[in-house]
Amino acid sequence: MATKVFEWPRYLKKAVFHYCPGCGHSIIHRLVAEVIDELGIGERCIGVPPAGCAVLAYNYFDVDMGEAPHGRGAAVATGIKRVLPDRIVFTYQGDGDIAAIGTAETIHAANRGENVTVIFVNNGVYGMTGGQMAPTTLIGQNSTTTPGGRDIRRDGAPLNLSEMLGIANGSAYIERTAVSSPKTIRHTKKALTKAFKVQMAGLGFSLVEILSPCPTNWKLSPVDAVKWVDESMTRYFPLKVIKDLAPDLK
Amino acid sequence: MNDKMLMRGSHVIGEAAVRAGCRFYAGYPITPQNELTEYMAGAMARLEDGTFIQAESELAAVNMVIGAAMAGARAMTSSSSPGVSLKQEGISYLAAQELPAVIVNTMRGGPGLGNIAPSQGDYFQATRGGGHGDYRTIVLAPASGQELADITRKAFDYADTYRTPVMILGDGMIGQMMEPVVFPEPLDLKKLPPKPWILDGAKGRPSRIIRSLLLDVSVEEDQNWKLVRKYEQITREIPAAEKYLTDDARLVVVAYGTAARIAKGAIKRMRDIGLKVGLLRPITLWPFPNRILVEMSRWVRHFLVYEMSTGQMVEDVRLGLEGRSQVHFYGRPGGVVSTPEELSKVINTLYHRQNLQEE
Ligand SMILES: Cc1ncc(C[n+]2csc(CCOP(=O)(O)OP(=O)(O)O)c2C)c(N)n1
Ligand code: SF4
């Protein structure tokens, strides 16, 4: 008798993704849906999609979804979670969304220890608006608004938001992972599982930063894009556990 | 607890909000409305199911309210002029996402940082949208302690009924004034109509989406027309105004909120010396009570709009009358509050210049 080894995740709608070929959002969506399914929280999950390429996340996740204005995901999630403390609330945000316009909301939600989970997709650019510089754009990296490459004196250095959030008193679990290889993808799923478990245990703010390729705006092939994640991005944004107040929770 | 109480205006809003079932408040300090934020901090702490958050900004506060409204709570935020400018992003989203919420603006002198004195300079911002896009906000303008209590209850009901943000537009004077007030009985939250659209986890039902991104222009157009039909319904159902000595009036002063209180004082003086002057006080600023204005124009040839601004509501009065009567304006901006004596002189001069005295 045949055993099923792979199937469509229960909490992913049967819709065709609008993401570009080789985009990390597609992989991350699938991982999040699998984790929601495996943790059995799909019927009490409320997701907050961002402004950014993942703005249409509500077309893909088959859980309750409430859209936030650009960057305000952490504030909207705070409102939902405080009213319904026994639900599982997550935001899904890009680097422009969370680390530029939404920095204040994010840092303060973390500092208050809001018991929500943030999925922070770092692709080093503003994808949706056409590849402008993001706070996470690397030094020397070309973008449409840093045509000669990011210049530290003019544009500042890449922002290590996750490290900043690690300092915040109310953050419980913060890890940086990537979706550049089967190994990092498997590890990202583990980190997402843990982030949700931290919320389920009521331990406070949890966040997984995921380094993710944007082949379209990096002007690289999907294969070169994942290579670039591993070789360039991880030098500024090392893959590591940044904070973990529950090392025994797996 | 239905006795008469002497209370500060800002506290009245807070107490009335709690009795109206408000269980979520997020705000950010700004004078002259801190008393309301502080009141909500205490009131929410006393409730088992209440949430108070001192947000990191007005932007964060209104976005927290968006989340709370999505989750089904009666939610409120408050601020004063510069802070309400920041809330406009959220107000546009609330309108677009058809989420109920109450926003209190205790206006102060502006533009910019201005001052903390009572003003009416935010009328345009309140009634014309303020945020981006094609939407309207219900705007209620109380003028007394008792009305604050009643209007706050109404604000929450309107917000839920029409699934739209509602603004209570006051100023520092109304917020600080101590007046006797009788509160309505607290609402039983269990008896509020169900909200079959909220996000509370898709247990036993299909998942739901609350959004405002409608990339297909025809879908966005349909949504905009749907909102228009809702706004038309609101315009039919809720316009309200107070009429004071208008039945035989030859000159009617149009003023709202604090300005209307001052105008009433001036009108009493004018009546004492035999001038037939009355007051029309819009209570809903949007929808503007046009019908009452037009009706009145059958016998009132002159309206004097008095505002604590350089002239904003006067445009609605002109639009409402469509040339049926003459519209005059008197106002002082920047947080200056005219005295009834000053306004009396203006009325008296206008009355005689237009030969409205008895032949
Ligand atoms: C207030 C506001 N400012 C700007 C925008 C335009 N905008 C939409 S998405 C976006 C950046 C998204 O970049 P990121 O968060 O990195 O996500 P990605 O598209 O790369 O996944 C911007 C600037 C907006 N929607 N709202
Ligand atoms: S632009 Fe970049 S982030 Fe956006 S869908 Fe395409 S590859 Fe993904």
XYZ file of C-alpha atoms and ligand atoms in Angstrom:
643
model
C 0.000 0.000 0.000
C 1.272 3.434 -0.893
C 2.027 5.846 1.908
C 1.569 9.532 1.389
C 4.847 11.353 2.002
C 3.984 14.803 0.696
C 0.738 16.713 0.480
C -0.758 20.150 0.160
C -0.652 21.848 3.581
C -4.059 22.026 5.204
C -3.797 25.774 5.887
C -2.613 26.834 2.465
C -5.427 27.637 0.043
C -5.317 26.004 -3.359
C -4.334 29.248 -5.038
C -1.482 29.966 -7.407
C 1.179 32.171 -5.801
C 1.860 35.480 -7.501
C 5.501 35.436 -6.346
C 8.355 35.476 -8.856
C 10.188 32.223 -9.603
C 12.829 31.575 -6.964
C 11.239 33.968 -4.445
C 11.640 33.025 -0.799
C 8.079 34.079 0.101
C 6.700 30.952 -1.591
C 8.842 28.624 0.500
C 8.185 30.522 3.703
C 4.422 30.501 3.117
C 4.488 26.753 2.806
C 6.582 26.373 5.955
C 4.274 28.596 7.984
C 1.214 26.668 6.803
C 2.837 23.340 7.659
C 3.766 24.545 11.128
C 0.252 25.846 11.805
C -1.089 22.469 10.736
C 1.372 20.427 12.773
C 0.745 22.499 15.890
C -3.006 22.143 15.384
C -3.625 25.873 15.775
C -5.242 26.614 12.402
C -8.680 27.227 13.873
C -7.446 29.745 16.391
C -4.860 31.517 14.279
C -5.154 35.110 13.134
C -2.563 36.354 10.636
C -1.612 39.932 9.869
C -0.260 40.379 6.332
C 1.993 43.333 5.464
C 2.337 45.877 2.732
C 5.011 44.407 0.470
C 5.181 41.504 -1.914
C 3.360 39.352 0.646
C 0.430 41.782 0.819
C -1.772 39.103 -0.720
C -0.831 36.524 1.933
C -4.511 36.379 2.868
C -5.152 34.787 -0.517
C -2.865 31.917 0.476
C -3.212 31.239 4.196
C -6.463 29.536 5.073
C -6.757 31.159 8.498
C -8.394 34.431 9.591
C -6.338 37.290 8.172
C -6.502 41.021 8.933
C -4.518 43.485 6.848
C -2.324 46.102 8.520
C -1.161 49.406 7.061
C 2.471 49.412 5.932
C 4.691 48.677 8.926
C 1.932 48.608 11.546
C 1.665 44.843 11.797
C 2.937 44.708 15.359
C 0.389 47.307 16.499
C -2.523 45.594 14.759
C -1.409 42.228 16.158
C -1.202 43.793 19.606
C -4.822 44.928 19.356
C -6.035 41.510 18.236
C -4.041 39.555 20.801
C -5.031 41.748 23.739
C -8.692 41.275 22.905
C -8.352 37.532 22.226
C -5.438 36.351 24.386
C -6.101 32.662 23.761
C -5.760 32.960 19.987
C -2.484 32.622 18.108
C -1.573 35.833 16.338
C 1.226 36.212 13.822
C 2.418 38.932 11.514
C 4.243 38.367 8.262
C 6.450 41.306 7.300
C 9.209 42.261 4.892
C 12.339 44.166 5.855
C 11.028 47.474 4.496
C 7.789 46.960 6.379
C 9.253 45.969 9.702
C 12.654 47.670 9.789
C 11.866 51.050 8.201
C 8.340 52.416 8.547
C 7.371 49.945 11.268
C 10.477 50.030 13.456
C 8.804 51.836 16.315
C 5.748 49.576 16.384
C 7.953 46.480 16.305
C 10.434 47.514 18.975
C 7.697 48.601 21.327
C 5.620 45.482 20.806
C 8.733 43.443 21.605
C 9.526 45.599 24.581
C 6.009 45.209 25.967
C 6.443 41.485 25.515
C 3.379 41.199 23.310
C 2.669 37.532 23.047
C 2.664 37.405 19.254
C 4.862 35.805 16.611
C 6.535 37.843 13.910
C 7.746 36.335 10.662
C 10.286 38.782 9.289
C 11.286 38.099 5.705
C 14.583 39.825 4.997
C 15.350 40.057 1.302
C 17.445 43.195 1.570
C 15.268 45.318 -0.729
C 11.826 46.766 -1.147
C 10.491 44.065 -3.432
C 6.998 45.244 -4.157
C 7.822 48.825 -5.013
C 10.547 47.829 -7.424
C 13.822 47.204 -5.651
C 14.652 50.358 -3.739
C 17.094 50.380 -0.844
C 15.808 48.810 2.363
C 17.279 49.306 5.844
C 18.817 45.849 5.332
C 20.442 46.526 1.942
C 24.110 45.581 2.184
C 26.973 48.065 1.888
C 27.848 48.367 -1.762
C 24.665 46.590 -2.868
C 22.937 48.109 -5.853
C 19.310 49.066 -5.632
C 17.210 51.475 -7.690
C 17.819 54.204 -5.110
C 21.467 53.320 -4.495
C 22.579 53.052 -8.106
C 26.257 53.162 -7.218
C 25.779 50.795 -4.311
C 24.813 51.536 -0.719
C 27.225 54.048 0.740
C 27.586 53.868 4.491
C 28.200 57.596 4.830
C 25.252 58.605 2.721
C 22.817 55.788 3.465
C 23.877 54.389 6.803
C 24.782 50.787 7.516
C 22.397 47.807 7.302
C 20.121 47.724 10.317
C 20.326 44.719 12.589
C 16.748 44.844 13.743
C 16.711 41.356 15.213
C 19.724 42.099 17.394
C 18.014 45.312 18.514
C 14.891 43.333 19.362
C 17.004 40.865 21.286
C 17.875 43.656 23.694
C 14.205 44.477 24.230
C 13.084 43.297 27.591
C 9.924 41.550 26.476
C 11.309 39.484 23.610
C 11.476 35.765 24.393
C 12.764 34.128 21.269
C 14.522 35.594 18.256
C 16.365 33.619 15.637
C 17.758 34.390 12.209
C 17.508 31.659 9.599
C 17.470 31.427 5.807
C 15.685 29.611 2.998
C 18.690 29.114 0.744
C 19.102 25.319 0.898
C 17.199 22.220 2.021
C 19.162 22.362 5.256
C 18.381 26.004 6.059
C 14.761 25.479 4.992
C 14.399 22.553 7.401
C 15.969 24.630 10.109
C 13.665 27.579 9.379
C 10.690 25.301 9.932
C 12.067 24.324 13.307
C 12.537 27.969 14.226
C 8.984 28.837 13.139
C 7.634 25.938 15.187
C 9.509 27.160 18.192
C 8.346 30.751 17.714
C 4.717 29.656 17.710
C 5.314 27.376 20.699
C 6.804 30.288 22.608
C 3.596 32.190 21.969
C 1.436 29.207 22.895
C 3.337 28.995 26.180
C 2.675 32.700 26.762
C 6.352 33.554 27.054
C 6.302 36.817 25.113
C 7.403 38.238 21.802
C 8.865 35.782 19.293
C 10.370 36.528 15.908
C 12.032 34.561 13.146
C 14.055 36.607 10.683
C 14.403 34.672 7.460
C 17.003 35.627 4.849
C 15.171 35.200 1.596
C 16.124 35.577 -2.059
C 14.580 38.211 -4.305
C 16.028 37.148 -7.670
C 13.936 39.692 -9.544
C 15.223 42.792 -7.801
C 18.701 41.455 -7.194
C 18.836 40.798 -10.936
C 20.220 37.321 -10.317
C 19.058 33.898 -11.418
C 17.249 31.932 -8.667
C 20.331 29.748 -8.257
C 22.708 32.707 -7.992
C 20.275 34.411 -5.638
C 20.380 31.631 -3.053
C 24.149 31.622 -3.392
C 24.149 35.331 -2.694
C 22.078 34.777 0.455
C 24.645 32.286 1.732
C 27.761 34.124 0.654
C 26.922 37.814 1.114
C 23.880 38.293 3.299
C 24.935 35.926 6.050
C 28.139 37.906 6.502
C 26.153 40.908 7.716
C 23.241 38.901 9.048
C 24.696 35.760 10.624
C 22.328 32.825 11.047
C 21.974 32.319 14.753
C 19.765 32.269 17.768
C 19.767 35.851 18.957
C 17.696 35.351 22.065
C 16.098 32.343 23.627
C 14.442 32.460 27.016
C 13.126 28.918 26.600
C 16.074 26.782 25.487
C 14.286 23.599 26.518
C 11.225 24.283 24.351
C 11.759 22.458 21.061
C -25.402 54.463 39.913
C -27.714 56.811 38.075
C -27.245 59.858 40.261
C -26.199 63.205 39.008
C -22.423 63.596 39.141
C -20.181 66.593 38.741
C -17.472 65.602 36.303
C -14.849 66.972 33.961
C -15.732 66.614 30.268
C -12.850 64.272 29.426
C -13.787 62.005 32.312
C -17.394 62.001 31.134
C -16.314 60.619 27.765
C -14.250 57.959 29.508
C -17.016 56.879 31.863
C -19.616 56.929 29.087
C -17.294 54.860 26.873
C -16.903 52.204 29.556
C -20.681 52.121 30.041
C -21.086 51.816 26.270
C -19.030 48.643 26.407
C -15.650 50.027 25.388
C -13.146 47.399 26.462
C -10.092 48.515 24.533
C -8.371 51.855 24.697
C -4.984 52.807 23.259
C -3.689 56.359 23.365
C -0.687 58.616 23.552
C -0.406 61.649 25.845
C -1.115 65.102 24.462
C -2.598 68.159 26.135
C -5.469 69.006 26.512
C -6.852 65.476 26.516
C -4.591 63.635 28.957
C -7.402 63.417 31.478
C -9.244 61.053 29.149
C -6.226 58.796 28.607
C -5.630 58.729 32.346
C -9.266 58.005 33.078
C -9.213 55.067 30.672
C -6.073 53.707 32.325
C -7.901 53.530 35.640
C -11.219 52.370 34.244
C -9.739 49.548 32.141
C -7.619 48.360 35.050
C -10.771 47.989 37.154
C -12.465 45.850 34.492
C -11.727 42.173 34.211
C -11.827 42.242 30.433
C -10.522 45.753 29.787
C -7.329 46.662 27.948
C -5.492 49.944 28.256
C -2.295 50.527 26.330
C -0.194 53.649 26.406
C 1.044 53.330 22.843
C 4.395 54.568 21.567
C 2.658 56.972 19.198
C -0.745 58.000 17.918
C -0.062 55.914 14.834
C 0.504 52.830 16.943
C -2.551 53.618 19.072
C -4.965 53.821 16.166
C -3.473 50.691 14.607
C -3.936 48.830 17.883
C -7.543 49.957 17.700
C -7.726 48.494 14.180
C -6.611 45.137 15.603
C -8.995 45.342 18.540
C -11.889 46.198 16.232
C -11.007 43.253 13.966
C -11.154 41.041 17.035
C -14.625 42.366 17.853
C -14.053 44.728 20.777
C -15.653 48.124 21.197
C -12.467 50.160 20.909
C -11.515 53.801 21.330
C -8.543 56.091 20.985
C -8.245 59.782 21.712
C -5.900 62.636 21.043
C -5.639 66.309 20.255
C -5.016 67.962 16.902
C -1.363 67.085 16.077
C -1.968 63.549 17.308
C -5.126 63.187 15.262
C -3.097 64.089 12.172
C -1.074 60.946 12.881
C -4.210 58.898 13.411
C -5.493 59.742 9.956
C -3.686 56.798 8.366
C -5.581 54.458 10.630
C -8.889 56.268 10.196
C -8.663 55.814 6.423
C -7.991 52.090 6.937
C -10.831 51.762 9.457
C -13.215 53.309 6.936
C -11.920 51.116 4.115
C -11.937 47.918 6.146
C -15.384 48.815 7.525
C -14.241 48.537 11.112
C -16.069 50.237 13.976
C -14.052 52.462 16.308
C -14.388 55.713 18.206
C -11.793 58.468 17.885
C -11.912 61.490 20.169
C -10.302 64.738 19.041
C -9.986 67.366 21.765
C -8.974 70.176 19.425
C -6.309 72.739 20.233
C -4.898 75.791 18.473
C -2.967 75.056 15.287
C -1.626 74.512 12.651
C 1.625 72.857 13.645
C 2.328 72.545 17.321
C 0.203 75.659 17.887
C -0.990 75.895 21.460
C -3.139 73.982 23.900
C -6.056 76.413 23.974
C -9.510 75.376 22.727
C -9.939 75.753 18.980
C -12.058 74.505 16.108
C -9.365 74.440 13.480
C -9.705 70.728 12.698
C -13.205 70.885 11.204
C -11.964 70.347 7.665
C -9.717 67.488 8.702
C -12.517 65.814 10.645
C -15.325 66.217 8.139
C -13.445 66.005 4.859
C -11.708 62.723 5.507
C -8.322 63.808 6.729
C -6.823 60.538 5.648
C -6.431 59.497 2.042
C -9.162 58.217 -0.192
C -12.865 58.444 -0.857
C -14.491 58.057 2.522
C -16.437 59.892 5.194
C -16.207 59.834 8.968
C -19.211 60.354 11.198
C -18.350 63.434 13.283
C -20.248 64.292 16.464
C -19.834 67.655 18.190
C -21.027 67.722 21.807
C -21.428 71.006 23.673
C -22.160 70.022 27.279
C -21.264 67.448 29.886
C -24.591 65.674 29.582
C -24.333 65.611 25.816
C -20.840 64.129 26.065
C -22.287 61.226 27.999
C -25.118 60.687 25.538
C -23.050 61.206 22.399
C -20.287 58.856 23.491
C -22.853 56.075 23.831
C -24.222 56.980 20.414
C -20.746 57.074 18.890
C -20.161 53.418 19.766
C -23.611 52.435 18.531
C -23.187 54.277 15.237
C -19.745 52.751 14.786
C -21.144 49.250 15.163
C -24.353 49.847 13.229
C -22.598 51.282 10.211
C -19.234 49.552 10.675
C -17.335 52.788 10.357
C -15.091 55.033 12.457
C -16.865 57.745 14.438
C -15.150 60.883 15.660
C -16.162 62.863 18.721
C -14.949 66.396 18.042
C -14.541 68.540 21.138
C -11.977 70.994 22.388
C -10.002 71.804 25.504
C -12.893 73.823 26.958
C -15.394 70.985 26.675
C -12.814 68.523 27.928
C -11.958 70.540 31.028
C -15.378 71.909 31.944
C -16.968 70.455 35.092
C -20.704 69.935 34.672
C -23.404 67.801 36.243
C -24.188 64.685 34.278
C -26.402 61.616 34.529
C -24.964 58.550 32.828
C -26.959 55.919 31.003
C -26.960 52.460 32.600
C -23.978 50.329 31.566
C -24.708 48.203 28.520
C -24.812 44.471 28.900
C -22.083 43.398 26.486
C -23.791 40.088 25.903
C -26.817 41.892 24.540
C -24.917 43.777 21.849
C -25.740 42.614 18.324
C -23.363 39.882 17.103
C -20.579 40.781 14.678
C -20.512 37.946 12.185
C -17.484 39.391 10.403
C -14.837 39.505 13.148
C -11.534 37.638 13.147
C -11.443 35.199 16.041
C -10.003 32.068 14.456
C -11.816 30.044 11.835
C -13.145 27.376 14.166
C -15.999 25.550 12.479
C -16.329 28.070 9.662
C -14.442 29.221 6.568
C -11.558 31.587 7.232
C -12.188 35.321 6.921
C -10.236 38.235 5.501
C -10.394 41.882 6.516
C -8.564 43.988 3.982
C -8.686 47.134 1.925
C -6.323 46.235 -0.915
C -8.492 45.796 -3.978
C -6.114 45.694 -6.907
C -8.814 45.218 -9.514
C -10.069 48.741 -10.230
C -13.610 47.571 -10.862
C -13.674 45.792 -7.495
C -12.352 48.912 -5.797
C -14.953 50.976 -7.621
C -17.723 48.657 -6.452
C -16.443 48.901 -2.893
C -16.345 52.694 -3.134
C -19.945 52.787 -4.363
C -20.928 50.396 -1.578
C -19.411 52.832 0.901
C -21.280 55.696 -0.761
C -24.578 53.873 -0.294
C -23.708 53.396 3.364
C -22.851 57.091 3.698
C -26.160 57.997 2.037
C -27.969 55.845 4.570
C -26.104 57.565 7.407
C -26.977 60.942 5.884
C -30.665 59.983 5.931
C -30.628 58.510 9.406
C -28.508 60.476 11.834
C -28.251 64.238 11.144
C -28.955 66.148 14.350
C -28.960 69.759 15.448
C -30.220 71.835 18.329
C -32.506 74.771 17.543
C -32.671 77.587 20.075
C -35.111 80.500 19.666
C -35.230 80.049 15.915
C -39.017 80.042 15.301
C -39.299 83.805 14.967
C -35.625 84.542 14.332
C -34.513 86.980 11.660
C -30.890 86.173 12.174
C -29.666 82.712 13.117
C -26.192 82.077 14.429
C -24.753 78.718 13.344
C -22.132 77.400 15.737
C -21.086 74.057 17.242
C -19.436 72.880 20.421
C -17.844 75.539 22.606
C -18.600 78.250 20.043
C -22.290 77.403 20.352
C -22.145 77.868 24.136
C -20.684 81.331 23.649
C -23.216 82.109 20.943
C -26.069 81.113 23.252
C -24.867 83.642 25.807
C -24.741 86.347 23.163
C -28.171 85.424 21.817
C -29.721 85.690 25.287
C -28.328 89.220 25.549
C -29.696 90.119 22.124
C -33.133 88.762 23.005
C -33.066 90.902 26.169
C -32.763 93.997 24.050
C -35.411 92.824 21.589
C -33.399 91.414 18.701
C -34.901 88.328 17.117
C -31.842 86.146 17.047
C -31.616 82.373 17.348
C -29.077 79.585 17.297
C -28.663 76.529 15.132
C -26.163 74.124 16.669
C -25.162 71.218 14.444
C -24.564 68.136 16.599
C -23.547 65.958 13.666
C -20.917 67.791 11.627
C -20.847 64.959 9.148
C -23.468 64.293 8.023
C -24.206 68.022 8.185
C -27.828 68.774 9.119
C -28.648 70.383 5.758
C -32.342 69.637 5.836
C -32.844 71.655 9.030
C -30.848 74.508 7.569
C -32.860 74.553 4.360
C -36.147 74.394 6.249
C -35.081 77.354 8.338
C -34.112 79.341 5.266
C -37.838 79.667 4.530
C -38.002 82.420 7.149
C -34.393 83.174 8.043
C -32.726 85.380 5.439
C -29.450 85.794 7.324
C -27.196 83.266 8.945
C -24.095 84.207 10.900
C -21.600 81.377 11.188
C -19.428 81.709 14.264
C -16.393 79.458 14.627
C -13.184 79.307 16.614
C -11.326 79.178 13.312
C -10.870 81.358 10.245
C -13.915 79.785 8.654
C -14.388 76.117 7.913
C -17.932 75.031 8.773
C -19.117 78.170 6.984
C -18.455 76.299 3.740
C -20.913 73.568 4.734
C -23.514 76.171 5.630
C -23.104 77.800 2.205
C -23.243 74.417 0.482
C -26.302 73.412 2.472
C -28.199 76.603 1.714
C -27.219 76.759 -1.946
C -27.790 80.504 -2.025
C -31.205 80.429 -0.348
C -30.140 82.886 2.386
C -27.204 85.143 3.062
C -24.306 83.660 4.976
C -22.029 85.836 7.111
C -18.993 84.744 9.050
C -17.265 85.667 12.266
C -14.421 83.698 13.746
C -11.197 83.878 15.686
C -8.486 81.267 15.283
C -5.417 80.199 17.184
C -7.093 79.167 20.400
C -8.721 82.552 21.087
C -12.146 82.139 22.654
C -14.444 85.091 21.976
C -16.516 86.452 24.855
C -20.300 86.608 24.589
C -19.947 90.446 24.746
C -17.692 90.436 21.718
C -20.028 88.212 19.761
C -23.032 90.279 20.888
C -21.463 93.329 19.272
C -20.909 91.442 16.038
C -24.527 90.233 16.007
C -25.897 93.645 16.893
C -23.932 95.373 14.161
C -24.938 92.813 11.532
C -28.580 92.906 12.606
C -28.794 96.646 12.158
C -26.650 96.794 9.038
C -29.070 94.379 7.391
C -32.079 96.326 8.734
C -33.525 93.298 10.499
C -34.993 95.343 13.342
C -38.772 95.704 13.635
C -40.188 98.478 11.482
C 2.436 54.396 4.030
C 2.977 53.631 2.880
N 4.159 53.993 2.327
C 4.638 53.309 1.268
C 3.960 52.248 0.752
C 4.519 51.545 -0.459
N 5.098 50.247 -0.164
C 4.416 49.114 -0.360
S 5.312 47.761 -0.017
C 6.673 48.694 0.365
C 7.983 48.055 0.727
C 7.917 46.616 0.899
O 9.178 46.102 1.080
P 9.431 44.929 2.074
O 8.725 45.168 3.346
O 10.899 44.733 2.184
O 8.704 43.668 1.427
P 9.001 42.893 0.067
O 8.127 43.540 -0.964
O 10.446 43.014 -0.225
O 8.572 41.506 0.343
C 6.404 50.038 0.221
C 7.392 51.086 0.466
C 2.730 51.905 1.360
N 1.991 50.884 0.941
N 2.269 52.600 2.418
S 9.959 41.018 -6.252
Fe 11.316 39.774 -4.987
S 10.242 39.519 -3.045
Fe 8.758 40.202 -4.553
S 7.821 38.348 -5.360
Fe 9.495 38.884 -6.729
S 11.251 37.787 -5.950
Fe 9.709 37.777 -4.337
